[in-house]
Amino acid sequence: DIQMTQSPSTLSASVGDRVTITCRASQSISSWLAWYQQKPGKAPKLLIYKASSLESGVPSRFSGSGSGTEFTLTISSLQPDDFATYYCQQYNSYPRFGQGTKVEI
Amino acid sequence: EVQLLESGGGLVQPGGSLRLSCAASGFTFSNYAMSWVRQAPGKGLEWVSAMSGSGASTYYADSVKGRFTISRDNSKNTLYLQMNSLRAEDTAVYYCAKHRGAIVVVSPVDYWGQGTLLTVSS
């Protein structure tokens, strides 16, 4: 099984900050990685797919990078609407999520 | 507009059974793989099971293998999850999710339903 490890688990930040979340896979997944945003009581929302492709309608302040086993999600300038929990997911094999990163004030 | 509407959640005793349904609309259902993903209260996302668009391929997480069965009726645009031998640790919100392509691998989940709550308790 491919294990996904996100860091940090919690991130405290302010509006306007540049934020970076890391996701590591236990073996190479090429670029088959997605990032999701989830707010309390809501379903997750796709932000990034294939490691660096921005989903339609997602603000350009979100970006993804990486390949193989190490990936990052960057929010260039944190906005009030961005305080949420973020999950990475590999889909090189059957889907597997990271444990999540909560971005809080 | 893609819509996924889950139903069938509720309160079940340990050892019991339940079937979840997911009614899909706004896309050609048979062309897309589908997954069930769950989230225990206050916890992260856990992928549970997936099925290819044709129904030929199925996948299960180790935690549910042998107890849960995924199926789909492409004539009714509906995905199902039959859950048997339920345990307290199966308590979660269960989300129905659509993949971007017909196969499960190399195809991200791009749409989610709003979820249905399953509580396993005596």
Coordinates of N, CA and C in Angstrom, one line a residue:
Chain A
D1 N 0.8 -1.2 0.0 CA 0.0 0.0 0.0 C 0.9 1.3 0.0
I2 N 0.4 2.2 -0.7 CA 1.1 3.5 -0.7 C 0.6 4.4 0.4
Q3 N 1.5 4.8 1.3 CA 1.1 5.7 2.4 C 1.4 7.1 2.0
M4 N 0.5 8.0 2.5 CA 0.7 9.4 2.2 C 0.9 10.2 3.6
T5 N 1.9 11.0 3.7 CA 2.2 11.7 4.9 C 2.2 13.2 4.6
Q6 N 1.3 13.9 5.3 CA 1.3 15.4 5.1 C 1.9 16.0 6.3
S7 N 2.5 17.2 6.1 CA 3.0 18.0 7.1 C 2.9 19.5 6.8
P8 N 2.6 20.4 7.8 CA 2.3 20.0 9.2 C 0.9 19.5 9.3
S9 N 0.5 19.0 10.5 CA -0.8 18.7 10.8 C -1.7 19.9 11.0
T10 N -1.2 20.9 11.6 CA -1.8 22.2 11.8 C -0.9 23.3 11.5
L11 N -1.4 24.3 10.9 CA -0.6 25.5 10.5 C -1.3 26.7 10.9
S12 N -0.7 27.6 11.7 CA -1.3 28.8 12.1 C -0.7 29.9 11.1
A13 N -1.6 30.7 10.6 CA -1.2 31.7 9.6 C -2.1 32.9 9.7
S14 N -1.7 34.0 9.0 CA -2.5 35.2 8.9 C -2.9 35.5 7.5
V15 N -3.9 36.3 7.3 CA -4.3 36.8 6.0 C -3.1 37.5 5.3
G16 N -2.8 37.1 4.1 CA -1.7 37.6 3.3 C -0.5 36.8 3.4
D17 N -0.4 35.8 4.3 CA 0.8 34.9 4.4 C 0.9 34.0 3.2
R18 N 2.1 33.6 2.9 CA 2.4 32.5 1.9 C 2.5 31.3 2.7
V19 N 1.7 30.3 2.3 CA 1.5 29.0 3.0 C 1.9 27.8 2.2
T20 N 2.7 26.9 2.7 CA 3.1 25.7 2.0 C 2.8 24.5 2.8
I21 N 2.2 23.5 2.2 CA 1.9 22.2 2.8 C 2.6 21.2 2.0
T22 N 3.2 20.2 2.7 CA 4.0 19.2 2.0 C 3.3 17.8 2.2
C23 N 3.4 17.0 1.1 CA 2.8 15.7 1.1 C 3.9 14.7 0.5
R24 N 4.1 13.7 1.3 CA 5.1 12.7 0.8 C 4.5 11.3 0.6
A25 N 4.8 10.7 -0.4 CA 4.3 9.3 -0.7 C 5.4 8.3 -0.4
S26 N 5.0 7.1 0.1 CA 5.9 6.1 0.5 C 6.6 5.4 -0.7
Q27 N 6.1 5.6 -1.9 CA 6.8 5.2 -3.1 C 6.4 6.1 -4.2
S28 N 7.1 6.1 -5.3 CA 6.8 7.0 -6.4 C 5.4 6.8 -6.9
I29 N 4.7 8.0 -7.1 CA 3.4 8.0 -7.7 C 3.4 8.9 -9.0
S30 N 4.6 9.1 -9.5 CA 4.7 10.0 -10.7 C 4.1 11.3 -10.3
S31 N 3.1 11.8 -11.1 CA 2.4 13.0 -10.8 C 0.9 12.8 -10.5
W32 N 0.6 11.6 -10.1 CA -0.8 11.3 -9.8 C -1.2 11.7 -8.4
L33 N -1.3 13.0 -8.2 CA -1.6 13.5 -6.9 C -2.6 14.7 -7.0
A34 N -3.6 14.7 -6.1 CA -4.6 15.7 -6.1 C -4.5 16.4 -4.7
W35 N -5.0 17.6 -4.7 CA -5.2 18.4 -3.4 C -6.7 18.8 -3.3
Y36 N -7.2 18.7 -2.1 CA -8.6 19.0 -1.8 C -8.6 20.0 -0.6
Q37 N -9.6 20.8 -0.7 CA -9.9 21.7 0.4 C -11.3 21.3 1.1
Q38 N -11.3 21.2 2.4 CA -12.6 20.9 3.0 C -12.9 21.9 4.2
K39 N -14.1 22.4 4.2 CA -14.5 23.3 5.3 C -15.5 22.5 6.1
P40 N -15.6 22.9 7.4 CA -16.4 22.1 8.4 C -17.8 21.9 7.9
G41 N -18.3 20.6 7.9 CA -19.6 20.3 7.5 C -19.9 20.2 6.0
K42 N -18.8 20.4 5.3 CA -18.9 20.4 3.8 C -18.1 19.3 3.2
A43 N -18.5 19.0 1.9 CA -17.7 18.0 1.2 C -16.4 18.6 0.7
P44 N -15.4 17.8 0.5 CA -14.2 18.3 -0.1 C -14.4 18.9 -1.5
K45 N -13.4 19.8 -1.8 CA -13.4 20.4 -3.1 C -12.1 20.2 -3.8
L46 N -12.1 19.8 -5.0 CA -10.8 19.6 -5.8 C -10.2 20.9 -6.1
L47 N -8.9 21.1 -5.8 CA -8.1 22.3 -6.1 C -7.1 22.0 -7.2
I48 N -6.4 21.0 -7.0 CA -5.2 20.7 -7.9 C -5.3 19.2 -8.3
Y49 N -5.0 18.9 -9.5 CA -4.9 17.5 -9.9 C -3.6 17.3 -10.8
K50 N -3.2 16.1 -10.9 CA -1.9 15.8 -11.6 C -0.8 16.7 -11.1
A51 N -0.8 16.8 -9.8 CA 0.3 17.5 -9.0 C 0.3 19.0 -9.2
S52 N 0.1 19.5 -10.4 CA 0.3 20.9 -10.6 C -0.8 21.6 -11.5
S53 N -1.8 20.8 -11.9 CA -2.9 21.4 -12.7 C -4.0 22.0 -11.9
L54 N -4.3 23.3 -12.1 CA -5.3 24.0 -11.3 C -6.7 23.6 -11.9
E55 N -7.5 23.2 -11.0 CA -8.9 22.9 -11.3 C -9.6 24.2 -11.8
S56 N -10.5 24.0 -12.7 CA -11.3 25.1 -13.2 C -12.0 25.8 -12.1
G57 N -11.9 27.2 -12.1 CA -12.6 27.9 -11.1 C -11.9 28.2 -9.8
V58 N -10.8 27.5 -9.6 CA -10.0 27.7 -8.4 C -9.1 28.9 -8.5
P59 N -9.0 29.7 -7.5 CA -8.2 30.9 -7.6 C -6.7 30.6 -7.9
S60 N -6.1 31.5 -8.6 CA -4.7 31.3 -9.1 C -3.7 31.4 -7.9
R61 N -4.1 31.8 -6.7 CA -3.2 31.9 -5.6 C -2.8 30.4 -5.1
F62 N -3.6 29.5 -5.5 CA -3.3 28.1 -5.2 C -2.4 27.5 -6.3
S63 N -1.4 26.8 -5.9 CA -0.5 26.1 -6.9 C 0.0 24.8 -6.3
G64 N 0.4 23.9 -7.1 CA 0.9 22.6 -6.7 C 2.2 22.3 -7.5
S65 N 3.1 21.6 -6.8 CA 4.3 21.2 -7.5 C 4.8 19.8 -7.0
G66 N 5.8 19.3 -7.7 CA 6.3 18.0 -7.2 C 6.1 16.9 -8.2
S67 N 6.8 15.8 -8.0 CA 6.6 14.6 -8.7 C 7.4 13.5 -8.0
G68 N 7.0 12.2 -8.2 CA 7.7 11.1 -7.6 C 7.1 10.9 -6.2
T69 N 7.8 11.4 -5.2 CA 7.4 11.1 -3.8 C 7.1 12.4 -3.0
E70 N 7.5 13.5 -3.5 CA 7.4 14.7 -2.7 C 6.6 15.8 -3.4
F71 N 5.6 16.4 -2.7 CA 4.7 17.3 -3.4 C 4.4 18.5 -2.4
T72 N 4.1 19.6 -3.0 CA 3.7 20.8 -2.2 C 2.5 21.5 -2.7
L73 N 1.7 22.0 -1.8 CA 0.6 22.9 -2.1 C 1.0 24.2 -1.6
T74 N 0.9 25.3 -2.4 CA 1.2 26.6 -1.9 C 0.0 27.5 -2.1
I75 N -0.2 28.3 -1.1 CA -1.2 29.4 -1.2 C -0.4 30.7 -1.2
S76 N -0.4 31.5 -2.2 CA 0.6 32.6 -2.3 C 0.3 33.7 -1.4
S77 N -1.0 34.0 -1.2 CA -1.4 35.0 -0.3 C -2.8 34.6 0.4
L78 N -2.7 34.1 1.6 CA -3.8 33.5 2.3 C -5.0 34.5 2.4
Q79 N -6.2 34.1 2.0 CA -7.4 34.9 2.1 C -8.3 34.3 3.2
P80 N -9.2 35.1 3.7 CA -10.1 34.6 4.8 C -10.8 33.3 4.4
D81 N -11.2 33.2 3.2 CA -11.9 32.0 2.7 C -11.1 30.7 2.7
D82 N -9.8 30.9 2.9 CA -8.8 29.7 2.7 C -8.6 29.0 4.0
F83 N -9.1 29.5 5.1 CA -9.0 28.8 6.4 C -9.9 27.5 6.3
A84 N -9.2 26.4 6.3 CA -9.9 25.1 6.0 C -8.9 24.0 6.3
T85 N -9.3 22.8 6.0 CA -8.4 21.6 6.1 C -8.1 21.2 4.7
Y86 N -6.8 20.9 4.4 CA -6.4 20.5 3.1 C -5.9 19.0 3.1
Y87 N -6.2 18.3 2.1 CA -5.8 16.9 2.0 C -5.2 16.6 0.6
C88 N -4.1 15.9 0.7 CA -3.5 15.3 -0.6 C -4.1 13.9 -0.8
Q89 N -4.1 13.5 -2.0 CA -4.6 12.2 -2.4 C -3.8 11.6 -3.5
Q90 N -3.3 10.4 -3.4 CA -2.6 9.8 -4.5 C -3.6 9.0 -5.3
Y91 N -3.5 8.9 -6.6 CA -4.4 8.1 -7.4 C -3.6 7.3 -8.4
N92 N -2.3 7.0 -8.1 CA -1.5 6.1 -8.9 C -2.0 4.7 -8.8
S93 N -2.5 4.3 -7.6 CA -3.2 3.1 -7.4 C -4.5 3.4 -6.8
Y94 N -5.2 2.5 -6.2 CA -6.5 2.9 -5.6 C -6.2 4.0 -4.6
P95 N -7.2 5.0 -4.5 CA -7.0 6.2 -3.8 C -6.6 6.1 -2.4
R96 N -5.7 7.0 -2.0 CA -5.2 7.1 -0.6 C -5.0 8.5 -0.2
F97 N -5.6 8.9 1.0 CA -5.4 10.3 1.4 C -4.3 10.5 2.4
G98 N -3.8 11.7 2.4 CA -3.0 12.1 3.6 C -3.9 12.4 4.8
Q99 N -3.3 12.7 5.9 CA -4.1 12.8 7.1 C -4.7 14.2 7.3
G100 N -4.3 15.1 6.4 CA -4.9 16.4 6.4 C -4.0 17.5 7.1
T101 N -4.2 18.7 6.7 CA -3.5 19.9 7.3 C -4.5 20.9 7.6
K102 N -4.7 21.3 8.8 CA -5.7 22.3 9.2 C -5.0 23.7 9.2
V103 N -5.5 24.6 8.3 CA -4.9 25.9 8.3 C -5.8 26.8 9.1
E104 N -5.3 27.4 10.2 CA -6.1 28.2 11.1 C -5.5 29.5 11.3
I105 N -6.2 30.4 11.9 CA -5.8 31.8 12.2 C -4.8 31.7 13.4
Chain B
E1 N -25.2 20.3 -14.7 CA -24.5 20.4 -13.4 C -24.5 19.0 -12.7
V2 N -23.3 18.6 -12.3 CA -23.1 17.3 -11.7 C -23.8 17.3 -10.3
Q3 N -24.6 16.3 -10.0 CA -25.2 16.2 -8.7 C -25.1 14.8 -8.2
L4 N -24.7 14.6 -7.0 CA -24.6 13.3 -6.4 C -25.3 13.4 -5.1
L5 N -26.4 12.5 -4.9 CA -27.2 12.6 -3.7 C -27.2 11.2 -3.0
E6 N -26.6 11.2 -1.9 CA -26.5 10.0 -1.1 C -27.8 9.8 -0.2
S7 N -28.1 8.6 0.1 CA -29.2 8.3 1.0 C -29.0 6.9 1.6
G8 N -29.7 6.6 2.7 CA -29.6 5.3 3.3 C -28.9 5.2 4.6
G9 N -28.3 6.4 5.0 CA -27.6 6.3 6.3 C -28.6 6.3 7.5
G10 N -28.1 6.0 8.6 CA -28.9 6.0 9.8 C -28.2 5.3 11.0
L11 N -29.0 4.9 11.9 CA -28.5 4.2 13.1 C -28.6 2.7 13.0
V12 N -27.5 1.9 13.2 CA -27.6 0.5 13.0 C -26.8 -0.1 14.2
Q13 N -27.3 -1.2 14.7 CA -26.6 -1.9 15.7 C -25.3 -2.6 15.2
P14 N -24.3 -2.8 16.1 CA -23.1 -3.6 15.7 C -23.5 -5.0 15.2
G15 N -22.9 -5.4 14.1 CA -23.2 -6.6 13.4 C -24.3 -6.5 12.4
G16 N -25.0 -5.4 12.3 CA -26.1 -5.2 11.4 C -25.6 -4.8 10.0
S17 N -26.6 -4.6 9.1 CA -26.3 -4.3 7.7 C -27.1 -3.1 7.3
L18 N -26.6 -2.5 6.2 CA -27.3 -1.3 5.7 C -26.8 -1.1 4.2
R19 N -27.6 -0.6 3.4 CA -27.2 -0.3 2.0 C -27.3 1.2 1.8
L20 N -26.2 1.8 1.3 CA -26.2 3.2 0.9 C -26.5 3.3 -0.6
S21 N -27.1 4.4 -1.0 CA -27.4 4.7 -2.4 C -26.8 6.0 -2.8
C22 N -26.5 6.2 -4.0 CA -26.0 7.5 -4.5 C -26.7 7.7 -5.9
A23 N -27.6 8.7 -6.0 CA -28.2 9.0 -7.2 C -27.4 10.1 -7.9
A24 N -27.0 9.8 -9.2 CA -26.2 10.7 -9.9 C -27.0 11.4 -11.1
S25 N -26.6 12.6 -11.3 CA -27.2 13.3 -12.5 C -26.3 14.3 -13.0
G26 N -26.6 14.8 -14.2 CA -25.7 15.8 -14.8 C -24.5 15.4 -15.6
F27 N -24.4 14.1 -15.7 CA -23.3 13.5 -16.5 C -23.7 12.1 -17.0
T28 N -22.9 11.5 -17.9 CA -23.2 10.2 -18.4 C -22.6 9.2 -17.4
F29 N -23.4 8.7 -16.5 CA -22.9 7.9 -15.4 C -22.0 6.8 -15.7
S30 N -22.4 6.0 -16.7 CA -21.6 4.8 -17.1 C -20.2 5.1 -17.6
N31 N -19.9 6.4 -17.9 CA -18.6 6.8 -18.4 C -17.6 7.1 -17.4
Y32 N -18.0 7.0 -16.1 CA -17.1 7.4 -15.0 C -17.1 6.5 -13.9
A33 N -15.8 6.3 -13.4 CA -15.6 5.5 -12.2 C -16.2 6.3 -11.0
M34 N -16.6 5.5 -9.9 CA -17.2 6.1 -8.7 C -16.5 5.5 -7.5
S35 N -16.5 6.3 -6.5 CA -15.9 5.9 -5.2 C -16.8 6.2 -4.0
W36 N -16.6 5.5 -2.9 CA -17.2 5.8 -1.6 C -16.0 6.2 -0.7
V37 N -16.2 7.4 -0.1 CA -15.1 7.9 0.8 C -15.8 8.2 2.1
R38 N -15.2 7.9 3.3 CA -15.9 8.2 4.5 C -15.0 9.0 5.4
Q39 N -15.7 9.7 6.4 CA -15.0 10.5 7.3 C -15.6 10.3 8.7
A40 N -14.9 9.7 9.6 CA -15.4 9.6 11.0 C -15.4 10.9 11.6
P41 N -16.3 11.1 12.7 CA -16.4 12.4 13.3 C -15.1 12.9 13.8
G42 N -14.7 14.1 13.3 CA -13.5 14.8 13.7 C -12.2 14.2 13.1
K43 N -12.4 13.3 12.2 CA -11.2 12.7 11.6 C -11.0 13.0 10.1
G44 N -10.0 12.5 9.5 CA -9.7 12.7 8.1 C -10.5 11.9 7.2
L45 N -10.2 12.0 5.9 CA -10.9 11.3 4.8 C -10.3 9.9 4.7
E46 N -11.1 8.9 4.5 CA -10.7 7.5 4.3 C -11.4 7.0 3.0
W47 N -10.7 6.7 2.0 CA -11.3 6.0 0.8 C -11.7 4.6 1.3
V48 N -12.9 4.2 0.8 CA -13.5 3.0 1.2 C -13.6 2.0 0.0
S49 N -14.1 2.4 -1.1 CA -14.3 1.4 -2.2 C -14.5 2.2 -3.5
A50 N -14.2 1.6 -4.6 CA -14.4 2.2 -5.9 C -14.8 1.2 -7.0
M51 N -15.4 1.7 -8.0 CA -15.8 0.8 -9.1 C -15.6 1.6 -10.4
S52 N -15.1 0.9 -11.4 CA -14.9 1.5 -12.7 C -16.3 1.8 -13.4
G53 N -16.3 2.6 -14.4 CA -17.5 3.0 -15.1 C -18.3 1.8 -15.6
S54 N -17.7 0.8 -16.1 CA -18.4 -0.3 -16.7 C -18.8 -1.3 -15.6
G55 N -18.2 -1.1 -14.4 CA -18.5 -2.1 -13.3 C -17.6 -3.3 -13.3
A56 N -16.7 -3.4 -14.2 CA -15.9 -4.6 -14.4 C -14.8 -4.7 -13.3
S57 N -14.4 -3.5 -12.7 CA -13.3 -3.5 -11.7 C -13.8 -2.9 -10.4
T58 N -13.5 -3.5 -9.3 CA -13.8 -3.0 -8.0 C -12.6 -3.0 -7.1
Y59 N -12.6 -2.1 -6.2 CA -11.5 -2.0 -5.2 C -12.0 -1.7 -3.9
Y60 N -11.3 -2.2 -2.8 CA -11.8 -2.1 -1.5 C -10.6 -1.7 -0.6
A61 N -10.8 -0.9 0.4 CA -9.8 -0.7 1.5 C -9.8 -1.9 2.3
D62 N -8.6 -2.2 2.9 CA -8.5 -3.4 3.7 C -9.4 -3.4 4.9
S63 N -9.8 -2.2 5.4 CA -10.6 -2.1 6.6 C -12.1 -2.6 6.3
V64 N -12.5 -2.7 5.1 CA -13.9 -3.1 4.7 C -13.9 -4.3 3.9
K65 N -12.8 -4.8 3.4 CA -12.8 -5.9 2.5 C -13.5 -7.1 3.1
G66 N -14.4 -7.8 2.4 CA -15.1 -8.9 2.9 C -16.4 -8.6 3.6
R67 N -16.6 -7.3 3.9 CA -17.8 -6.9 4.6 C -18.6 -5.9 3.8
F68 N -18.0 -5.1 3.0 CA -18.7 -4.1 2.1 C -18.7 -4.6 0.7
T69 N -19.7 -4.3 -0.1 CA -19.8 -4.6 -1.5 C -20.3 -3.3 -2.3
I70 N -19.5 -2.9 -3.2 CA -19.9 -1.8 -4.1 C -20.5 -2.3 -5.3
S71 N -21.5 -1.6 -5.8 CA -22.2 -2.0 -7.1 C -22.8 -0.8 -7.7
R72 N -23.2 -0.9 -8.9 CA -23.8 0.2 -9.6 C -24.8 -0.3 -10.6
D73 N -25.8 0.5 -10.9 CA -26.8 0.2 -11.9 C -26.8 1.4 -12.9
N74 N -26.1 1.2 -14.0 CA -25.9 2.3 -14.9 C -27.3 2.6 -15.6
S75 N -28.2 1.8 -15.6 CA -29.5 2.1 -16.2 C -30.3 3.0 -15.3
K76 N -30.0 3.0 -14.0 CA -30.6 3.9 -13.0 C -29.7 5.0 -12.5
N77 N -28.5 5.1 -13.1 CA -27.6 6.2 -12.6 C -27.4 6.2 -11.1
T78 N -27.2 5.0 -10.6 CA -27.1 4.9 -9.1 C -26.0 4.0 -8.7
L79 N -25.3 4.4 -7.7 CA -24.2 3.7 -7.1 C -24.7 3.2 -5.7
Y80 N -24.2 2.0 -5.3 CA -24.6 1.4 -4.0 C -23.4 1.0 -3.2
L81 N -23.6 0.9 -1.9 CA -22.6 0.3 -1.0 C -23.4 -0.5 0.0
Q82 N -23.3 -1.8 -0.2 CA -23.9 -2.8 0.8 C -22.9 -3.0 1.9
M83 N -23.3 -2.7 3.1 CA -22.4 -2.8 4.3 C -22.9 -3.9 5.2
N84 N -22.2 -4.9 5.5 CA -22.5 -6.0 6.4 C -21.6 -6.0 7.6
S85 N -21.9 -6.8 8.6 CA -21.1 -6.9 9.8 C -20.5 -5.6 10.3
L86 N -21.4 -4.7 10.4 CA -21.0 -3.3 10.8 C -20.4 -3.2 12.2
R87 N -19.4 -2.3 12.3 CA -18.7 -2.2 13.6 C -18.8 -0.7 14.0
A88 N -18.5 -0.4 15.3 CA -18.6 0.9 15.8 C -17.6 1.8 15.0
E89 N -16.5 1.3 14.6 CA -15.5 2.1 13.8 C -15.9 2.4 12.4
D90 N -17.0 1.9 11.9 CA -17.6 2.2 10.6 C -18.4 3.5 10.7
T91 N -18.7 4.0 11.9 CA -19.4 5.2 12.1 C -18.7 6.4 11.4
A92 N -19.4 7.0 10.5 CA -18.8 8.1 9.7 C -19.9 8.7 8.8
V93 N -19.5 9.8 8.2 CA -20.2 10.4 7.0 C -19.6 9.7 5.8
Y94 N -20.5 9.2 5.0 CA -20.1 8.5 3.8 C -20.4 9.3 2.6
Y95 N -19.4 9.6 1.8 CA -19.5 10.5 0.6 C -19.4 9.6 -0.6
C96 N -20.3 9.9 -1.6 CA -20.2 9.3 -2.9 C -19.4 10.3 -3.7
A97 N -18.5 9.8 -4.6 CA -17.6 10.7 -5.3 C -17.4 10.2 -6.7
K98 N -17.3 11.1 -7.6 CA -17.2 10.8 -9.1 C -15.7 11.0 -9.5
H99 N -15.2 10.1 -10.2 CA -13.8 10.2 -10.8 C -13.9 11.0 -12.1
R100 N -12.8 11.5 -12.5 CA -12.7 12.2 -13.8 C -12.7 11.3 -15.0
G101 N -12.4 10.1 -14.9 CA -12.4 9.1 -16.0 C -13.1 7.9 -15.7
A102 N -13.0 6.9 -16.6 CA -13.8 5.7 -16.5 C -13.1 4.7 -15.6
I103 N -11.8 4.8 -15.4 CA -11.1 3.9 -14.5 C -10.7 4.6 -13.2
V104 N -10.5 3.8 -12.2 CA -10.3 4.3 -10.9 C -8.9 4.9 -10.8
V105 N -7.9 4.2 -11.2 CA -6.5 4.7 -11.1 C -6.3 5.8 -12.1
V106 N -5.3 6.6 -11.9 CA -4.9 7.8 -12.7 C -6.1 8.6 -13.1
S107 N -7.1 8.7 -12.2 CA -8.3 9.5 -12.4 C -8.7 10.1 -11.1
P108 N -8.5 11.4 -10.9 CA -8.8 12.0 -9.6 C -10.3 12.1 -9.4
V109 N -10.7 12.2 -8.1 CA -12.1 12.5 -7.8 C -12.3 14.0 -8.0
D110 N -13.4 14.3 -8.8 CA -13.6 15.7 -9.1 C -14.9 16.2 -8.6
Y111 N -15.9 15.4 -8.2 CA -17.1 15.8 -7.6 C -17.5 14.9 -6.4
W112 N -18.1 15.5 -5.4 CA -18.5 14.8 -4.2 C -20.0 15.1 -3.9
G113 N -20.6 14.1 -3.3 CA -21.9 14.4 -2.8 C -21.8 15.1 -1.4
Q114 N -22.9 15.4 -0.8 CA -22.9 16.0 0.5 C -22.8 15.0 1.7
G115 N -22.9 13.8 1.4 CA -22.7 12.8 2.4 C -23.9 12.3 3.2
T116 N -23.8 11.1 3.7 CA -24.9 10.5 4.5 C -24.2 9.9 5.8
L117 N -24.8 10.1 6.9 CA -24.2 9.7 8.2 C -24.7 8.3 8.6
L118 N -23.7 7.5 8.8 CA -23.9 6.1 9.4 C -23.4 6.1 10.8
T119 N -24.3 5.7 11.7 CA -23.9 5.5 13.1 C -24.1 4.1 13.5
V120 N -23.1 3.5 14.0 CA -23.1 2.1 14.4 C -23.0 2.1 15.9
S121 N -24.1 1.7 16.6 CA -24.1 1.8 18.0 C -25.3 1.0 18.6
S122 N -25.1 0.4 19.8 CA -26.2 -0.3 20.4 C -27.0 0.6 21.3

